[in-house]
Amino acid sequence: MAESMAGGKQSLVDTVLSQTEDQQLRTTNVENEELIELDEGNLLAINENKTDTKDFKKKGENILLSLTRDATQALFNSLWKIPVEQKDGAYLITLPEQKTWMPREKPVPKKKAPTKWEEYAKSKGILNKKKSRMVWDDQSQQYKPRWGYNRANDDTKDWVIEVPDNADPFEDQFEKRKTAKKERVAKNELQRLRNVARTQKKKVPGIGLAPTEQPSKDHLSKALAVAHKSTASIGKFTDRLPKEKPSKFTGKKRKFEPSIGNLGNEKEKQLKVLDSVSKKVPTINVTKAANRMLRQDEEKRAQDKQSKKTPKKLKGRKASLGLGKPGRQGGGNKKTRGKRKR
Amino acid sequence: MQRIVKPKTQRGRRALEKKEPKIFENSKNALMFKGGNTSQTVTQILKDWHTLKKPNATLFSKKNATKPFEDQTSVEFFASKADSSLFMFGSHSKKRPHNIVIGRLFDGQVLDMVEFGVTNFTSLQDFKTLKAATGIKPCLVISGDFFEDSDDNRRIKNLLIDFFRGPTVEKVSLSGLEHVISITATNGKIYLRSYRILMKKSGSKVPRVELEAMGPAADLVLRRTRLASDDLFKRALKKSATAKPKKKKNISRDDLGNKLGRIHMKTQAFDKLQVRKVKGLKKRKAEQEVNGTENEMKKQKTEETAAT
């Protein structure tokens, strides 16, 4: 009986001992856990404490292992506090924001500079309209993409083109379309490059004179202006034609006031007009009045002269003409007449 | 970024877009390359860390006779080619045997660079154990008061964290936490170890952590350093205004961590306030009648207006 008692005691001691050993093995507690700094966002644990260096040579690896184990355990203890979500059989946690910040790889991207059109559209309040991607194609009777492969209303696939009425019958209409497209692409590329240059604050040269099929009067005068300036001295010593008007194409742009905004200025202008109208005393343009007087005098004299000169036979015809427009008979050349009309 | 020459193909365009600066950046890519002369140790280190950091790493197999501390342009060039902003350079010479340079770049320029001598190296294969899966985010443990000694040491710590922390992720699988990298500084050396995590039952929800050396392991001695100036580093730390979370109004926290909210209300009508019902506050019958007749009159008025 005594023996059995002893045996029982022995087993009890064993179990208790093994239990405590087990607990020690299994425990998730960490010594000085509060001294370990955690950054869960980076899965990082930092232990700033001085490490024991006495017997590092002997047990170096073990010290490193235990240090790392403790820190990792501390990190795990904190990670397991984060609410878990289950997805595809895996337990996921959302990491909090990182505490230690690393430098960026590349600088923060700058905002894209607006193009000239974008600037203009903004000033005028023009908004982009969203176009649908698919368009009805009449020929194939179905919806097709607006652009790209197999696009709707593709004019490059035409096998016959009607020659317009006023076009040269020997002109290749296919070639014409192709060149027109090429020119549009080139123009777009040019505008893109000018926008790039503008954002980089470089001086942007003008396009100069683009060739056209039907040069207008404006085009010709522009060509003249360009030709004038196309010398080493930028046209400083170029001879002018007699009575040549100063060119409109000096490179300076006309400036208009904005159509919206600055209400005060507009109000002032309108009031000025109203004021001038409502004033009873009319403003006299002295030069204009003087000129008119002079002209009338001139006309009168001319009429008198002619009436003296005209033979009696033609008198009747003269009178009828005189009634219509007396100014026509007056002196002065064509130029001045034109001016007066205005 | 505005390009003068446009990419010709969509594929090329996409490749360039990938390299462009972004508001929310991708994980940093690391470039491993070696100098004109290398030892077996150094090549093995580069290879091992390449396998552990994959797929966010590029290994150059050919030799490149460059010296990052003498001339950093070639480092910048290689990094731009591989689109990586971290690098590990290995070389070996009589003056600096088993030499490793760990560095990082910002905006294509070398930001920080630290040189280490390697002793006591054991490679990944020499540990005959199971390895952690590649491409997972490792845990990182940094110990030792050395890293808090000075600003320079703090920067070195930051660099090492940057290099070894792995991909930046939002979510992590708990069972996927199986690798820990340990950096310990004592006795004038930096001990770089890497362990596999074994999760044991603990009787509670949190598992008991046990570690098993997985390699690579190396003892590093600090040699030369070149760290960025403070203002350049500060510029590199700058965050995009759009990336910052918007401040929530009217919510604050006090010193005890309690959440406080401020509510804006209309002015209260005290005459209509419902208070405790007491007999004395009850309206008398006569008053009620007067009020009642007034109300009726008002009603009639409104009806009249409605009729007209």
Short mmCIF file of C-alpha atoms in Angstrom, two decimals, chain A residues 24-29 37 41-53 56-57 61 64-65 67-73 75-77 79-80 84-85 87 90-98 100-110 112-113 115 188-189 192-193 195-196 199-200, chain B residues 2-6 19-23 25-26 28-29 83-85 104-107 111 137-145 148 157-158 161-162 165 169-174 177 180 182 184-187 191 193 195 197 199 201-202 204-211 233 236-240:
data_model
loop_
_atom_site.label_atom_id
_atom_site.label_comp_id
_atom_site.label_asym_id
_atom_site.label_seq_id
_atom_site.Cartn_x
_atom_site.Cartn_y
_atom_site.Cartn_z
CA GLN A 24 7.11 26.91 -20.63
CA LEU A 25 7.58 25.49 -24.08
CA ARG A 26 4.24 26.57 -25.36
CA THR A 27 3.89 29.95 -23.77
CA THR A 28 3.47 32.94 -26.02
CA ASN A 29 4.58 35.38 -23.38
CA GLU A 37 9.06 48.39 -30.84
CA GLY A 41 2.66 47.58 -41.41
CA ASN A 42 6.18 46.49 -42.34
CA LEU A 43 6.07 43.23 -40.28
CA LEU A 44 8.95 44.79 -38.40
CA ALA A 45 10.08 44.37 -34.80
CA ILE A 46 12.84 46.51 -33.41
CA ASN A 47 14.63 45.71 -30.19
CA GLU A 48 16.84 48.63 -29.24
CA ASN A 49 18.10 47.13 -26.02
CA LYS A 50 21.72 46.38 -25.45
CA THR A 51 22.40 42.75 -26.13
CA ASP A 52 24.34 40.61 -23.75
CA THR A 53 27.85 40.39 -25.14
CA PHE A 56 28.62 35.84 -27.32
CA LYS A 57 31.58 33.90 -28.65
CA GLU A 61 24.00 31.62 -32.52
CA LEU A 64 20.70 35.51 -31.93
CA LEU A 65 18.04 32.84 -32.22
CA LEU A 67 16.54 37.39 -29.57
CA THR A 68 14.86 36.91 -32.94
CA ARG A 69 12.36 34.42 -31.57
CA ASP A 70 11.23 36.77 -28.81
CA ALA A 71 10.85 39.69 -31.17
CA THR A 72 8.95 37.57 -33.70
CA GLN A 73 6.71 36.22 -30.95
CA LEU A 75 5.15 40.70 -33.43
CA PHE A 76 2.88 37.67 -33.77
CA ASN A 77 1.09 38.48 -30.51
CA LEU A 79 -0.62 40.62 -35.38
CA TRP A 80 -3.07 38.08 -34.01
CA VAL A 84 -9.14 38.18 -39.31
CA GLU A 85 -11.08 37.66 -42.50
CA LYS A 87 -10.91 34.19 -48.05
CA ALA A 90 -6.76 31.48 -45.99
CA TYR A 91 -6.90 33.72 -42.94
CA LEU A 92 -6.03 37.23 -43.99
CA ILE A 93 -5.32 40.30 -41.94
CA THR A 94 -5.21 43.84 -43.20
CA LEU A 95 -1.96 45.41 -42.10
CA PRO A 96 -2.14 48.82 -40.42
CA GLU A 97 -0.31 51.76 -41.92
CA GLN A 98 3.44 51.51 -41.70
CA THR A 100 8.69 53.74 -40.53
CA TRP A 101 8.60 55.48 -43.87
CA MET A 102 10.97 54.65 -46.64
CA PRO A 103 12.07 57.11 -49.30
CA ARG A 104 10.19 56.96 -52.56
CA GLU A 105 11.56 55.24 -55.61
CA LYS A 106 10.76 58.14 -57.93
CA PRO A 107 9.57 61.67 -57.19
CA VAL A 108 5.89 62.46 -56.88
CA PRO A 109 4.49 62.77 -60.41
CA LYS A 110 3.85 66.27 -61.56
CA LYS A 112 0.35 67.16 -66.68
CA ALA A 113 0.58 70.64 -68.16
CA THR A 115 -2.25 71.88 -73.86
CA ASN A 188 -1.26 67.16 -84.97
CA GLU A 189 2.31 66.07 -84.33
CA ARG A 192 2.00 68.28 -79.86
CA LEU A 193 5.63 69.32 -80.19
CA ASN A 195 2.80 72.08 -76.63
CA VAL A 196 5.87 70.25 -75.33
CA THR A 199 5.56 73.58 -71.22
CA GLN A 200 9.34 73.55 -71.20
CA GLN B 2 6.21 64.55 -71.32
CA ARG B 3 8.16 62.74 -73.99
CA ILE B 4 9.34 64.43 -77.13
CA VAL B 5 9.65 61.17 -79.04
CA LYS B 6 6.46 59.17 -78.84
CA LYS B 19 8.61 52.97 -65.38
CA GLU B 20 7.04 56.38 -64.88
CA PRO B 21 6.68 57.86 -61.41
CA LYS B 22 3.40 56.93 -59.76
CA ILE B 23 1.43 58.27 -56.84
CA GLU B 25 4.43 53.16 -56.00
CA ASN B 26 5.13 49.55 -56.73
CA LYS B 28 11.03 48.34 -55.06
CA ASN B 29 12.99 46.08 -57.34
CA ASP B 83 14.14 49.64 -63.38
CA SER B 84 15.26 48.95 -59.84
CA SER B 85 15.89 51.32 -56.97
CA ARG B 104 19.21 52.51 -52.88
CA LEU B 105 18.33 55.09 -55.48
CA PHE B 106 15.88 57.93 -55.72
CA ASP B 107 14.91 59.43 -59.04
CA LEU B 111 20.68 58.05 -52.38
CA LYS B 137 6.71 39.07 -47.31
CA PRO B 138 9.24 38.26 -44.60
CA CYS B 139 9.07 39.44 -41.03
CA LEU B 140 11.99 41.62 -40.06
CA VAL B 141 13.68 41.79 -36.69
CA ILE B 142 16.28 44.42 -35.93
CA SER B 143 18.10 44.37 -32.64
CA GLY B 144 20.98 46.17 -31.07
CA ASP B 145 21.49 49.66 -29.73
CA GLU B 148 20.17 54.17 -32.48
CA LYS B 157 18.91 50.84 -40.31
CA ASN B 158 16.37 52.48 -42.58
CA ILE B 161 14.76 47.72 -43.62
CA ASP B 162 14.09 49.10 -47.08
CA ARG B 165 11.40 44.18 -46.00
CA VAL B 169 1.31 44.55 -49.32
CA GLU B 170 -2.01 45.52 -47.82
CA LYS B 171 -3.08 42.09 -46.65
CA VAL B 172 -1.12 39.19 -45.30
CA SER B 173 -2.10 35.57 -44.83
CA LEU B 174 -1.42 34.47 -41.27
CA LEU B 177 4.20 34.22 -42.20
CA VAL B 180 11.97 36.04 -40.61
CA SER B 182 17.11 39.03 -38.38
CA THR B 184 21.51 42.12 -35.04
CA ALA B 185 24.30 44.54 -34.30
CA THR B 186 26.65 43.69 -31.46
CA ASN B 187 30.38 43.49 -30.86
CA TYR B 191 24.77 39.55 -37.85
CA ARG B 193 20.41 35.68 -40.25
CA TYR B 195 15.04 31.74 -40.17
CA ILE B 197 9.11 30.18 -38.67
CA MET B 199 4.11 27.77 -35.60
CA LYS B 201 0.36 25.03 -30.60
CA SER B 202 0.33 27.09 -27.46
CA SER B 204 -4.18 29.93 -26.98
CA LYS B 205 -5.15 31.54 -30.26
CA VAL B 206 -1.68 32.91 -30.89
CA PRO B 207 0.79 30.23 -31.95
CA ARG B 208 4.08 29.69 -30.22
CA VAL B 209 6.91 30.79 -32.50
CA GLU B 210 9.84 28.46 -33.02
CA LEU B 211 12.64 29.25 -35.43
CA PHE B 233 16.40 62.49 -48.07
CA ALA B 236 12.65 61.59 -51.23
CA LEU B 237 10.28 61.04 -48.32
CA LYS B 238 7.72 63.48 -49.68
CA LYS B 239 4.31 62.00 -50.18
CA SER B 240 1.82 62.96 -52.82
#
